[in-house]
């Protein structure tokens, strides 16, 4: 990334409150490149006082922002879309530097992230509403939607741009103002997006950002503040549950995008080339560090050997290394993540799984983990319960649909699923029978700004993107009129 772009971020003053970039009350923290373990930048470390100041600014700005004409809000979002495209290379380089993903994945993320600004720029001007009468006929009912209020947004490190824009765009389109806490691993991209929003014309106080190493302190402060009316969180189920408990105290409107444990199903009549291509995307985008990542492979016994051979060859051919080398797979986010994945894989091997295929990993200080295909994984194994969040693909075989569906749905998670089958109707029937909010049918990617992203069971509450994404930041109100 160009040093000038990073300098212009002025991350040491990365707390954005009421249009002013300031130092953090807790000093500075380091952001590390997981591929090299070098410090990329020092970022302002916001504390509880910064968190409160951000809410104050957001609350003050809400009074006018909610009344700004939808067209005007829309055009700001549309400009933000254009600016992200103008800066696509710089933003991708920032993502590479702090997250480690490959340059191709990083560019893909920037384009995907920008799309939320365009989508919600378009939705902002289609407010909708209703007009009706009561059954007895004596009234008229006018239904409108209003912004829920100041929204607290908390985002993870795996998609540093997209997880921020997927929340900011609908919030602003709805007329909400926001306070955002990006993950401490990857605050730089969020700061860059916030700068672009300011450049796009977002008024002071509408978007506030508090990078912080005290995630719990900032979140607690926000959820305890009467002025905060909404929390939108993407991250682990564990933290989502903590936030829901805090939200319960004040009955705060909550949207949760939590963990996944996506099954990837291959039937006996599936096009295996398509299945392998889909598996490579579903498993290895972002190095497997996605909540939608295929986590459990269920391949029909008749084609399992062939599938594992072809998939394994593709996995062995993957290049692993820092994004600067053009590698396809970057590092995991931390040494802790590598140790945890090592432990889970070792346990699976102990239980009878076989390391069938493995890519090569460079000898570096980075947090690399070799892309791995595990064959002969037994149904019910611990590894199938675990959200791997890394480039490991455990393969289980099956024979009949009922047995398959029992295994697939035997999890508390229900975010994404993938089905590859020769006959579309069979694929759709299987898809409908899987307890997941999103099912990729003969494709390995479900993320799409125009589709409602979200999960069932412990994978979350609410939806992002699509029409539904806007509704998450709105309250319904009706006026009942004597007639
Ligand atoms: P991940 O496993 O992806 O890091 P986390 O749920 O730990 O998922 O993190 C997602 C986001 O939640 C990050 O912004 C992180 O800083 C924040 N976070 C972590 N712990 C807490 C907490 N106790 N309260 C509120 N936010 C938290």
Short mmCIF file of C-alpha atoms and ligand atoms in Angstrom, two decimals:
data_model
loop_
_atom_site.label_atom_id
_atom_site.label_comp_id
_atom_site.label_asym_id
_atom_site.label_seq_id
_atom_site.Cartn_x
_atom_site.Cartn_y
_atom_site.Cartn_z
CA UNK A 1 0.00 0.00 0.00
CA UNK A 2 1.24 3.47 -0.64
CA UNK A 3 2.77 5.07 2.41
CA UNK A 4 0.99 8.30 1.45
CA UNK A 5 -2.44 6.67 1.74
CA UNK A 6 -1.60 5.26 5.16
CA UNK A 7 -0.16 8.62 6.27
CA UNK A 8 -3.28 10.41 5.12
CA UNK A 9 -5.34 8.13 7.36
CA UNK A 10 -3.52 9.61 10.34
CA UNK A 11 -4.54 6.54 12.32
CA UNK A 12 -3.02 7.92 15.54
CA UNK A 13 -5.98 10.30 15.44
CA UNK A 14 -8.35 7.61 14.37
CA UNK A 15 -11.19 8.33 16.75
CA UNK A 16 -13.83 10.12 14.65
CA UNK A 17 -16.32 12.06 16.76
CA UNK A 18 -18.63 14.76 15.44
CA UNK A 19 -16.54 15.25 12.30
CA UNK A 20 -13.30 15.66 14.23
CA UNK A 21 -10.45 13.14 14.11
CA UNK A 22 -8.94 12.84 17.55
CA UNK A 23 -6.53 10.90 19.72
CA UNK A 24 -7.86 8.03 21.79
CA UNK A 25 -8.17 8.28 25.55
CA UNK A 26 -6.24 5.01 25.96
CA UNK A 27 -3.27 6.01 23.80
CA UNK A 28 -2.26 3.94 20.78
CA UNK A 29 -2.29 0.29 19.77
CA UNK A 30 -0.35 -1.62 17.15
CA UNK A 31 -1.88 -3.18 14.08
CA UNK A 32 0.13 -6.13 12.86
CA UNK A 33 0.41 -7.69 9.40
CA UNK A 34 -0.36 -11.37 10.06
CA UNK A 35 1.75 -12.39 7.04
CA UNK A 36 4.94 -10.74 8.30
CA UNK A 37 4.14 -9.88 11.92
CA UNK A 38 5.41 -6.38 11.26
CA UNK A 39 3.60 -3.41 12.73
CA UNK A 40 1.64 -1.71 9.96
CA UNK A 41 0.46 1.30 11.96
CA UNK A 42 -0.34 2.62 15.38
CA UNK A 43 -3.98 3.45 15.88
CA UNK A 44 -5.80 5.66 18.37
CA UNK A 45 -7.12 3.51 21.20
CA UNK A 46 -10.56 4.77 22.16
CA UNK A 47 -11.84 4.42 25.72
CA UNK A 48 -15.24 4.62 27.37
CA UNK A 49 -15.16 8.42 27.36
CA UNK A 50 -14.55 8.40 23.61
CA UNK A 51 -17.42 5.94 23.24
CA UNK A 52 -19.75 8.29 25.09
CA UNK A 53 -18.55 11.30 23.11
CA UNK A 54 -19.30 9.40 19.91
CA UNK A 55 -22.87 8.72 21.05
CA UNK A 56 -23.31 12.37 21.99
CA UNK A 57 -22.25 13.41 18.49
CA UNK A 58 -24.41 10.77 16.84
CA UNK A 59 -27.42 11.77 18.91
CA UNK A 60 -26.97 15.46 18.10
CA UNK A 61 -26.62 14.70 14.39
CA UNK A 62 -29.67 12.42 14.36
CA UNK A 63 -32.04 15.32 14.91
CA UNK A 64 -31.26 16.74 11.47
CA UNK A 65 -30.00 13.68 9.54
CA UNK A 66 -33.32 11.86 9.93
CA UNK A 67 -35.00 14.73 8.10
CA UNK A 68 -32.47 15.05 5.30
CA UNK A 69 -34.23 14.26 2.03
CA UNK A 70 -33.88 10.61 1.05
CA UNK A 71 -32.50 11.68 -2.33
CA UNK A 72 -29.75 13.65 -0.63
CA UNK A 73 -28.84 10.73 1.65
CA UNK A 74 -28.93 8.49 -1.37
CA UNK A 75 -26.51 10.65 -3.32
CA UNK A 76 -24.00 10.70 -0.47
CA UNK A 77 -24.07 6.90 -0.42
CA UNK A 78 -23.72 6.76 -4.18
CA UNK A 79 -20.67 9.06 -3.98
CA UNK A 80 -19.19 6.76 -1.34
CA UNK A 81 -19.62 3.88 -3.81
CA UNK A 82 -17.75 5.86 -6.48
CA UNK A 83 -14.99 6.82 -4.05
CA UNK A 84 -14.44 3.21 -3.00
CA UNK A 85 -13.98 2.34 -6.66
CA UNK A 86 -11.63 5.27 -7.13
CA UNK A 87 -9.52 3.96 -4.23
CA UNK A 88 -9.98 0.24 -4.86
CA UNK A 89 -6.25 -0.48 -5.06
CA UNK A 90 -5.38 1.46 -1.92
CA UNK A 91 -8.24 -0.05 0.05
CA UNK A 92 -7.34 -3.56 -1.09
CA UNK A 93 -3.74 -2.96 -0.05
CA UNK A 94 -4.91 -1.85 3.40
CA UNK A 95 -7.02 -5.00 3.76
CA UNK A 96 -4.03 -7.13 2.72
CA UNK A 97 -1.79 -5.36 5.20
CA UNK A 98 -3.98 -5.72 8.28
CA UNK A 99 -5.99 -8.86 7.48
CA UNK A 100 -3.51 -10.81 5.34
CA UNK A 101 -5.91 -12.09 2.68
CA UNK A 102 -4.77 -12.41 -0.93
CA UNK A 103 -4.86 -9.37 -3.20
CA UNK A 104 -7.57 -11.01 -5.33
CA UNK A 105 -9.73 -11.60 -2.28
CA UNK A 106 -9.05 -8.10 -0.99
CA UNK A 107 -10.06 -6.47 -4.27
CA UNK A 108 -13.13 -8.68 -4.40
CA UNK A 109 -14.02 -7.52 -0.92
CA UNK A 110 -13.68 -3.82 -1.78
CA UNK A 111 -16.00 -4.21 -4.79
CA UNK A 112 -18.48 -6.22 -2.69
CA UNK A 113 -18.27 -3.68 0.14
CA UNK A 114 -18.83 -0.74 -2.20
CA UNK A 115 -21.91 -2.47 -3.60
CA UNK A 116 -23.71 -1.96 -0.27
CA UNK A 117 -23.38 1.80 -0.73
CA UNK A 118 -24.85 1.55 -4.23
CA UNK A 119 -27.61 -0.87 -3.24
CA UNK A 120 -28.74 1.21 -0.25
CA UNK A 121 -28.37 4.45 -2.22
CA UNK A 122 -31.05 2.93 -4.42
CA UNK A 123 -33.17 1.66 -1.51
CA UNK A 124 -32.96 4.98 0.37
CA UNK A 125 -35.35 6.64 -2.08
CA UNK A 126 -37.99 3.87 -1.99
CA UNK A 127 -39.37 4.32 1.52
CA UNK A 128 -42.72 2.57 1.02
CA UNK A 129 -45.65 2.64 3.43
CA UNK A 130 -49.28 1.65 3.58
CA UNK A 131 -52.76 3.08 3.75
CA UNK A 132 -55.79 1.13 4.85
CA UNK A 133 -58.96 1.13 6.86
CA UNK A 134 -60.08 -0.83 9.91
CA UNK A 135 -62.59 -3.69 9.49
CA UNK A 136 -65.32 -1.55 11.06
CA UNK A 137 -64.57 1.21 8.58
CA UNK A 138 -64.41 4.08 11.03
CA UNK A 139 -60.71 4.82 10.70
CA UNK A 140 -57.90 5.15 8.23
CA UNK A 141 -54.48 3.69 9.01
CA UNK A 142 -51.34 5.27 7.60
CA UNK A 143 -48.22 3.15 8.06
CA UNK A 144 -44.79 4.72 7.84
CA UNK A 145 -41.23 3.72 8.69
CA UNK A 146 -38.91 5.85 10.74
CA UNK A 147 -35.23 5.50 11.58
CA UNK A 148 -34.68 3.55 14.78
CA UNK A 149 -32.15 6.09 16.10
CA UNK A 150 -28.48 6.03 17.02
CA UNK A 151 -27.06 2.67 15.95
CA UNK A 152 -24.02 0.96 17.50
CA UNK A 153 -22.17 -1.11 14.90
CA UNK A 154 -19.57 -3.68 15.94
CA UNK A 155 -17.62 -5.46 13.21
CA UNK A 156 -15.10 -8.32 12.94
CA UNK A 157 -11.68 -8.54 11.28
CA UNK A 158 -12.40 -11.06 8.50
CA UNK A 159 -14.08 -8.59 6.11
CA UNK A 160 -12.83 -5.24 7.38
CA UNK A 161 -14.51 -3.23 4.60
CA UNK A 162 -17.65 -5.19 3.80
CA UNK A 163 -18.83 -5.78 7.37
CA UNK A 164 -18.63 -2.02 7.96
CA UNK A 165 -20.39 -0.93 4.75
CA UNK A 166 -23.07 -3.62 5.10
CA UNK A 167 -24.13 -1.90 8.33
CA UNK A 168 -23.31 1.78 7.67
CA UNK A 169 -25.08 1.93 4.30
CA UNK A 170 -28.54 0.73 5.42
CA UNK A 171 -28.28 2.71 8.67
CA UNK A 172 -27.62 5.94 6.80
CA UNK A 173 -30.20 5.14 4.13
CA UNK A 174 -32.80 4.70 6.87
CA UNK A 175 -31.85 8.03 8.48
CA UNK A 176 -29.96 6.63 11.46
CA UNK A 177 -26.64 7.96 12.70
CA UNK A 178 -23.95 5.50 13.75
CA UNK A 179 -21.12 4.77 16.14
CA UNK A 180 -18.80 2.10 14.80
CA UNK A 181 -16.22 -0.03 16.57
CA UNK A 182 -14.12 -2.00 14.11
CA UNK A 183 -12.14 -5.03 15.25
CA UNK A 184 -8.81 -4.08 16.85
CA UNK A 185 -7.02 -6.41 14.40
CA UNK A 186 -8.27 -4.44 11.37
CA UNK A 187 -9.25 -0.85 12.17
CA UNK A 188 -7.40 0.80 9.25
CA UNK A 189 -9.84 -0.17 6.51
CA UNK A 190 -12.76 1.11 8.59
CA UNK A 191 -10.96 4.41 9.09
CA UNK A 192 -10.37 4.64 5.34
CA UNK A 193 -14.06 3.95 4.64
CA UNK A 194 -15.04 6.62 7.19
CA UNK A 195 -12.72 9.12 5.47
CA UNK A 196 -14.38 8.37 2.15
CA UNK A 197 -17.81 8.89 3.70
CA UNK A 198 -16.69 12.28 4.98
CA UNK A 199 -15.37 13.08 1.49
CA UNK A 200 -18.70 11.94 0.05
CA UNK A 201 -20.44 14.59 2.14
CA UNK A 202 -21.68 12.81 5.26
CA UNK A 203 -22.46 15.59 7.77
CA UNK A 204 -20.56 15.84 11.06
CA UNK A 205 -21.64 13.35 13.69
CA UNK A 206 -23.56 11.05 11.32
CA UNK A 207 -20.71 8.55 11.21
CA UNK A 208 -18.49 8.21 14.28
CA UNK A 209 -15.73 5.65 14.72
CA UNK A 210 -14.08 4.41 17.91
CA UNK A 211 -11.24 1.96 17.34
CA UNK A 212 -10.44 0.34 20.66
CA UNK A 213 -8.66 -2.53 22.32
CA UNK A 214 -11.38 -2.43 24.99
CA UNK A 215 -14.17 -3.95 22.91
CA UNK A 216 -16.17 -4.96 25.95
CA UNK A 217 -15.86 -1.50 27.54
CA UNK A 218 -16.95 0.35 24.42
CA UNK A 219 -19.85 -2.01 23.72
CA UNK A 220 -21.03 -1.90 27.32
CA UNK A 221 -20.89 1.89 27.32
CA UNK A 222 -22.96 2.06 24.17
CA UNK A 223 -25.56 -0.45 25.24
CA UNK A 224 -25.98 1.28 28.60
CA UNK A 225 -26.51 4.68 26.95
CA UNK A 226 -30.19 5.68 26.64
CA UNK A 227 -29.48 7.43 23.36
CA UNK A 228 -28.44 4.19 21.64
CA UNK A 229 -31.49 2.46 20.14
CA UNK A 230 -29.92 -0.20 17.96
CA UNK A 231 -27.02 -2.62 17.97
CA UNK A 232 -25.86 -4.41 14.84
CA UNK A 233 -23.12 -6.93 15.44
CA UNK A 234 -21.14 -9.34 13.30
CA UNK A 235 -18.84 -11.75 15.10
CA UNK A 236 -18.81 -14.85 17.23
CA UNK A 237 -21.92 -16.43 18.73
CA UNK A 238 -20.23 -16.13 22.13
CA UNK A 239 -19.94 -12.34 21.93
CA UNK A 240 -23.33 -12.03 20.22
CA UNK A 241 -24.89 -13.69 23.22
CA UNK A 242 -23.14 -11.26 25.61
CA UNK A 243 -24.40 -8.31 23.57
CA UNK A 244 -27.96 -9.66 23.46
CA UNK A 245 -27.96 -9.93 27.24
CA UNK A 246 -26.80 -6.32 27.49
CA UNK A 247 -29.34 -5.24 24.87
CA UNK A 248 -32.06 -6.96 26.89
CA UNK A 249 -31.51 -4.64 29.83
CA UNK A 250 -32.69 -1.64 27.84
CA UNK A 251 -34.73 -3.49 25.17
CA UNK A 252 -32.34 -2.36 22.45
CA UNK A 253 -33.21 -3.42 18.91
CA UNK A 254 -30.57 -6.00 17.91
CA UNK A 255 -29.33 -7.54 14.66
CA UNK A 256 -26.83 -10.36 14.98
CA UNK A 257 -24.69 -12.04 12.33
CA UNK A 258 -22.97 -14.82 14.22
CA UNK A 259 -21.03 -18.00 13.64
CA UNK A 260 -21.60 -20.63 10.99
CA UNK A 261 -20.90 -24.29 10.34
CA UNK A 262 -21.78 -24.55 6.66
CA UNK A 263 -22.35 -27.97 5.12
CA UNK A 264 -21.21 -28.54 1.52
CA UNK A 265 -23.24 -31.35 -0.03
CA UNK A 266 -22.28 -33.27 -3.17
CA UNK A 267 -24.79 -35.79 -4.57
CA UNK A 268 -23.90 -38.82 -6.68
CA UNK A 269 -25.07 -37.12 -9.89
CA UNK A 270 -23.40 -33.73 -9.30
CA UNK A 271 -21.12 -32.18 -11.91
CA UNK A 272 -17.85 -32.83 -10.05
CA UNK A 273 -15.91 -30.12 -11.87
CA UNK A 274 -18.50 -27.58 -10.78
CA UNK A 275 -18.51 -29.04 -7.27
CA UNK A 276 -14.73 -28.75 -6.99
CA UNK A 277 -14.75 -25.20 -8.35
CA UNK A 278 -17.52 -24.33 -5.89
CA UNK A 279 -15.68 -26.01 -3.04
CA UNK A 280 -12.55 -23.98 -3.73
CA UNK A 281 -14.54 -20.75 -3.41
CA UNK A 282 -16.76 -21.84 -0.53
CA UNK A 283 -13.80 -23.14 1.46
CA UNK A 284 -10.86 -20.92 0.59
CA UNK A 285 -12.16 -17.39 0.10
CA UNK A 286 -10.27 -15.35 2.69
CA UNK A 287 -8.34 -18.50 3.60
CA UNK A 288 -11.46 -20.08 5.06
CA UNK A 289 -11.91 -17.29 7.58
CA UNK A 290 -15.52 -16.53 6.75
CA UNK A 291 -18.69 -17.33 8.67
CA UNK A 292 -20.11 -18.61 5.38
CA UNK A 293 -17.09 -20.86 4.72
CA UNK A 294 -17.86 -24.47 3.89
CA UNK A 295 -16.98 -26.19 7.15
CA UNK A 296 -18.20 -29.76 6.63
CA UNK A 297 -18.14 -31.63 3.31
CA UNK A 298 -20.78 -34.34 2.80
CA UNK A 299 -19.99 -36.25 -0.36
CA UNK A 300 -22.03 -39.20 -1.67
CA UNK A 301 -20.04 -42.43 -1.20
CA UNK A 302 -20.24 -43.28 -4.93
CA UNK A 303 -18.28 -40.17 -5.90
CA UNK A 304 -16.30 -39.48 -2.73
CA UNK A 305 -13.02 -40.93 -3.93
CA UNK A 306 -13.18 -39.05 -7.21
CA UNK A 307 -14.25 -35.81 -5.53
CA UNK A 308 -11.50 -36.00 -2.90
CA UNK A 309 -8.88 -36.71 -5.60
CA UNK A 310 -9.92 -33.76 -7.77
CA UNK A 311 -10.52 -31.38 -4.87
CA UNK A 312 -7.26 -32.52 -3.28
CA UNK A 313 -5.30 -31.82 -6.46
CA UNK A 314 -6.72 -28.30 -6.57
CA UNK A 315 -5.88 -27.80 -2.89
CA UNK A 316 -2.31 -29.03 -3.31
CA UNK A 317 -1.86 -26.56 -6.16
CA UNK A 318 -2.84 -23.58 -4.00
CA UNK A 319 -0.09 -21.06 -3.41
CA UNK A 320 0.23 -19.91 0.17
CA UNK A 321 2.11 -16.83 1.30
CA UNK A 322 2.02 -13.08 1.86
CA UNK A 323 -0.26 -11.19 -0.54
CA UNK A 324 2.82 -9.35 -1.86
CA UNK A 325 3.99 -12.60 -3.47
CA UNK A 326 0.72 -12.99 -5.38
CA UNK A 327 -0.20 -16.04 -3.30
CA UNK A 328 -3.80 -17.27 -3.36
CA UNK A 329 -4.01 -18.03 0.35
CA UNK A 330 -2.81 -15.71 3.09
CA UNK A 331 -2.16 -16.33 6.77
CA UNK A 332 -4.65 -16.84 9.56
CA UNK A 333 -5.31 -13.77 11.67
CA UNK A 334 -3.17 -14.78 14.66
CA UNK A 335 -0.85 -17.33 16.19
CA UNK A 336 -3.70 -18.31 18.48
CA UNK A 337 -5.85 -19.18 15.46
CA UNK A 338 -3.05 -21.39 14.07
CA UNK A 339 -2.62 -23.21 17.38
CA UNK A 340 -6.35 -23.79 17.69
CA UNK A 341 -6.67 -25.19 14.17
CA UNK A 342 -3.64 -27.41 14.76
CA UNK A 343 -5.28 -28.76 17.89
CA UNK A 344 -8.63 -29.49 16.19
CA UNK A 345 -6.99 -31.22 13.21
CA UNK A 346 -4.72 -33.30 15.46
CA UNK A 347 -7.77 -34.38 17.45
CA UNK A 348 -9.58 -35.39 14.24
CA UNK A 349 -6.59 -37.41 13.05
CA UNK A 350 -6.45 -39.08 16.44
CA UNK A 351 -10.12 -40.00 15.95
CA UNK A 352 -9.39 -41.68 12.61
CA UNK A 353 -9.41 -38.93 9.97
CA UNK A 354 -6.68 -38.98 7.34
CA UNK A 355 -4.74 -35.99 5.96
CA UNK A 356 -5.42 -36.82 2.31
CA UNK A 357 -4.06 -33.67 0.67
CA UNK A 358 -2.12 -30.68 1.84
CA UNK A 359 -0.67 -27.58 0.18
CA UNK A 360 2.82 -26.31 0.91
CA UNK A 361 3.44 -23.44 3.27
CA UNK A 362 6.40 -21.07 3.12
CA UNK A 363 8.85 -20.92 6.03
CA UNK A 364 8.13 -17.46 7.38
CA UNK A 365 7.21 -15.76 10.61
CA UNK A 366 3.64 -15.30 9.37
CA UNK A 367 0.64 -17.15 10.77
CA UNK A 368 0.28 -19.56 7.88
CA UNK A 369 -1.66 -22.80 7.94
CA UNK A 370 -1.47 -25.33 5.11
CA UNK A 371 -4.72 -25.84 3.18
CA UNK A 372 -5.73 -29.39 4.05
CA UNK A 373 -8.28 -32.00 2.96
CA UNK A 374 -9.21 -34.49 5.68
CA UNK A 375 -10.75 -37.74 4.42
CA UNK A 376 -12.41 -40.57 6.38
CA UNK A 377 -13.92 -38.20 8.90
CA UNK A 378 -16.46 -40.08 11.00
CA UNK A 379 -19.99 -38.69 11.42
CA UNK A 380 -20.30 -37.15 14.87
CA UNK A 381 -16.60 -36.25 15.10
CA UNK A 382 -15.73 -33.21 17.19
CA UNK A 383 -14.24 -31.41 14.18
CA UNK A 384 -17.70 -31.27 12.57
CA UNK A 385 -19.01 -29.31 15.54
CA UNK A 386 -16.23 -26.77 15.35
CA UNK A 387 -16.28 -23.58 13.27
CA UNK A 388 -12.82 -24.09 11.78
CA UNK A 389 -12.24 -20.55 10.46
CA UNK A 390 -9.28 -21.74 8.42
CA UNK A 391 -8.31 -23.68 5.27
CA UNK A 392 -9.24 -27.18 6.42
CA UNK A 393 -11.86 -29.32 4.66
CA UNK A 394 -13.16 -32.39 6.54
CA UNK A 395 -14.96 -34.86 4.23
CA UNK A 396 -17.71 -37.22 5.40
CA UNK A 397 -19.46 -39.70 3.11
CA UNK A 398 -23.17 -40.61 3.00
CA UNK A 399 -25.58 -42.90 1.12
CA UNK A 400 -29.19 -41.77 1.53
CA UNK A 401 -30.84 -38.38 1.75
CA UNK A 402 -32.44 -38.92 5.17
CA UNK A 403 -29.10 -39.91 6.69
CA UNK A 404 -27.49 -36.90 5.00
CA UNK A 405 -30.06 -34.40 6.27
CA UNK A 406 -29.84 -35.73 9.81
CA UNK A 407 -26.07 -35.12 9.81
CA UNK A 408 -26.30 -31.77 8.06
CA UNK A 409 -28.85 -30.37 10.49
CA UNK A 410 -27.16 -31.79 13.58
CA UNK A 411 -25.69 -28.44 14.62
CA UNK A 412 -26.74 -25.34 16.54
CA UNK A 413 -25.58 -23.19 13.62
CA UNK A 414 -27.59 -22.34 10.51
CA UNK A 415 -25.94 -19.67 8.43
CA UNK A 416 -24.91 -20.88 4.96
CA UNK A 417 -25.09 -24.22 3.13
CA UNK A 418 -24.05 -25.41 -0.31
CA UNK A 419 -25.67 -28.13 -2.41
CA UNK A 420 -24.25 -29.55 -5.63
CA UNK A 421 -26.61 -31.92 -7.44
CA UNK A 422 -27.19 -32.88 -11.06
CA UNK A 423 -30.90 -32.22 -10.94
CA UNK A 424 -31.96 -28.73 -9.94
CA UNK A 425 -35.17 -29.93 -8.32
CA UNK A 426 -33.29 -32.37 -6.09
CA UNK A 427 -30.83 -29.63 -5.17
CA UNK A 428 -33.69 -27.32 -4.26
CA UNK A 429 -35.47 -29.98 -2.23
CA UNK A 430 -32.28 -30.67 -0.29
CA UNK A 431 -31.70 -26.92 0.06
CA UNK A 432 -35.15 -26.35 1.52
CA UNK A 433 -34.64 -29.21 3.97
CA UNK A 434 -31.39 -27.75 5.32
CA UNK A 435 -31.70 -25.46 8.34
CA UNK A 436 -29.68 -22.56 6.97
CA UNK A 437 -30.52 -18.96 6.16
CA UNK A 438 -28.65 -19.09 2.85
CA UNK A 439 -28.17 -21.99 0.46
CA UNK A 440 -25.86 -21.90 -2.52
CA UNK A 441 -27.28 -24.21 -5.19
CA UNK A 442 -24.57 -25.40 -7.55
CA UNK A 443 -22.50 -22.39 -6.57
CA UNK A 444 -19.97 -21.76 -3.83
CA UNK A 445 -20.82 -18.16 -3.00
CA UNK A 446 -23.98 -16.82 -1.37
CA UNK A 447 -23.01 -13.23 -0.51
CA UNK A 448 -24.93 -10.72 -2.59
CA UNK A 449 -25.98 -7.19 -1.53
CA UNK A 450 -29.42 -7.68 -3.05
CA UNK A 451 -30.10 -10.91 -1.11
CA UNK A 452 -31.00 -11.10 2.60
CA UNK A 453 -27.85 -12.33 4.37
CA UNK A 454 -28.38 -13.98 7.73
CA UNK A 455 -28.70 -17.14 9.72
CA UNK A 456 -31.06 -19.45 11.57
CA UNK A 457 -30.60 -20.93 15.05
CA UNK A 458 -27.49 -19.61 16.84
CA UNK A 459 -26.18 -18.08 13.63
CA UNK A 460 -28.09 -14.92 14.24
CA UNK A 461 -31.09 -12.66 14.21
CA UNK A 462 -32.13 -10.38 11.39
CA UNK A 463 -30.84 -9.93 7.86
CA UNK A 464 -28.35 -7.68 6.12
CA UNK A 465 -28.50 -6.45 2.55
CA UNK A 466 -31.64 -6.58 0.40
CA UNK A 467 -34.84 -4.82 1.49
CA UNK A 468 -34.64 -6.53 4.85
CA UNK A 469 -31.31 -4.88 5.60
CA UNK A 470 -32.93 -1.46 5.53
CA UNK A 471 -35.86 -2.58 7.68
CA UNK A 472 -33.39 -3.59 10.43
CA UNK A 473 -32.69 0.12 10.93
CA UNK A 474 -36.32 1.21 10.84
CA UNK A 475 -39.30 1.12 13.17
CA UNK A 476 -42.83 0.85 11.90
CA UNK A 477 -45.29 3.49 13.02
CA UNK A 478 -48.91 3.98 12.09
CA UNK A 479 -51.26 6.88 12.46
CA UNK A 480 -54.83 5.82 13.12
CA UNK A 481 -57.13 8.51 11.78
CA UNK A 482 -60.77 9.07 12.73
CA UNK A 483 -62.75 9.10 9.53
P1 LIG B 1 -13.96 -13.13 16.05
O1 LIG B 1 -13.88 -14.52 16.56
O2 LIG B 1 -14.36 -12.98 14.65
O3 LIG B 1 -12.80 -12.25 16.44
P2 LIG B 1 -15.45 -11.73 18.05
O4 LIG B 1 -16.89 -11.94 18.36
O5 LIG B 1 -14.46 -12.02 19.10
O6 LIG B 1 -15.24 -12.58 16.74
O7 LIG B 1 -15.20 -10.26 17.54
C1 LIG B 1 -16.08 -9.54 16.72
C2 LIG B 1 -16.17 -8.11 17.21
O8 LIG B 1 -16.64 -8.13 18.55
C3 LIG B 1 -14.85 -7.36 17.23
O9 LIG B 1 -15.08 -5.99 16.90
C4 LIG B 1 -14.43 -7.48 18.69
O10 LIG B 1 -13.58 -6.44 19.08
C5 LIG B 1 -15.76 -7.38 19.38
N1 LIG B 1 -15.82 -7.93 20.73
C6 LIG B 1 -15.05 -8.90 21.28
N2 LIG B 1 -15.40 -9.14 22.56
C7 LIG B 1 -16.44 -8.31 22.83
C8 LIG B 1 -17.27 -8.06 23.99
N3 LIG B 1 -17.11 -8.74 25.12
N4 LIG B 1 -18.24 -7.13 23.88
C9 LIG B 1 -18.42 -6.46 22.73
N5 LIG B 1 -17.68 -6.62 21.62
C10 LIG B 1 -16.71 -7.53 21.66
#
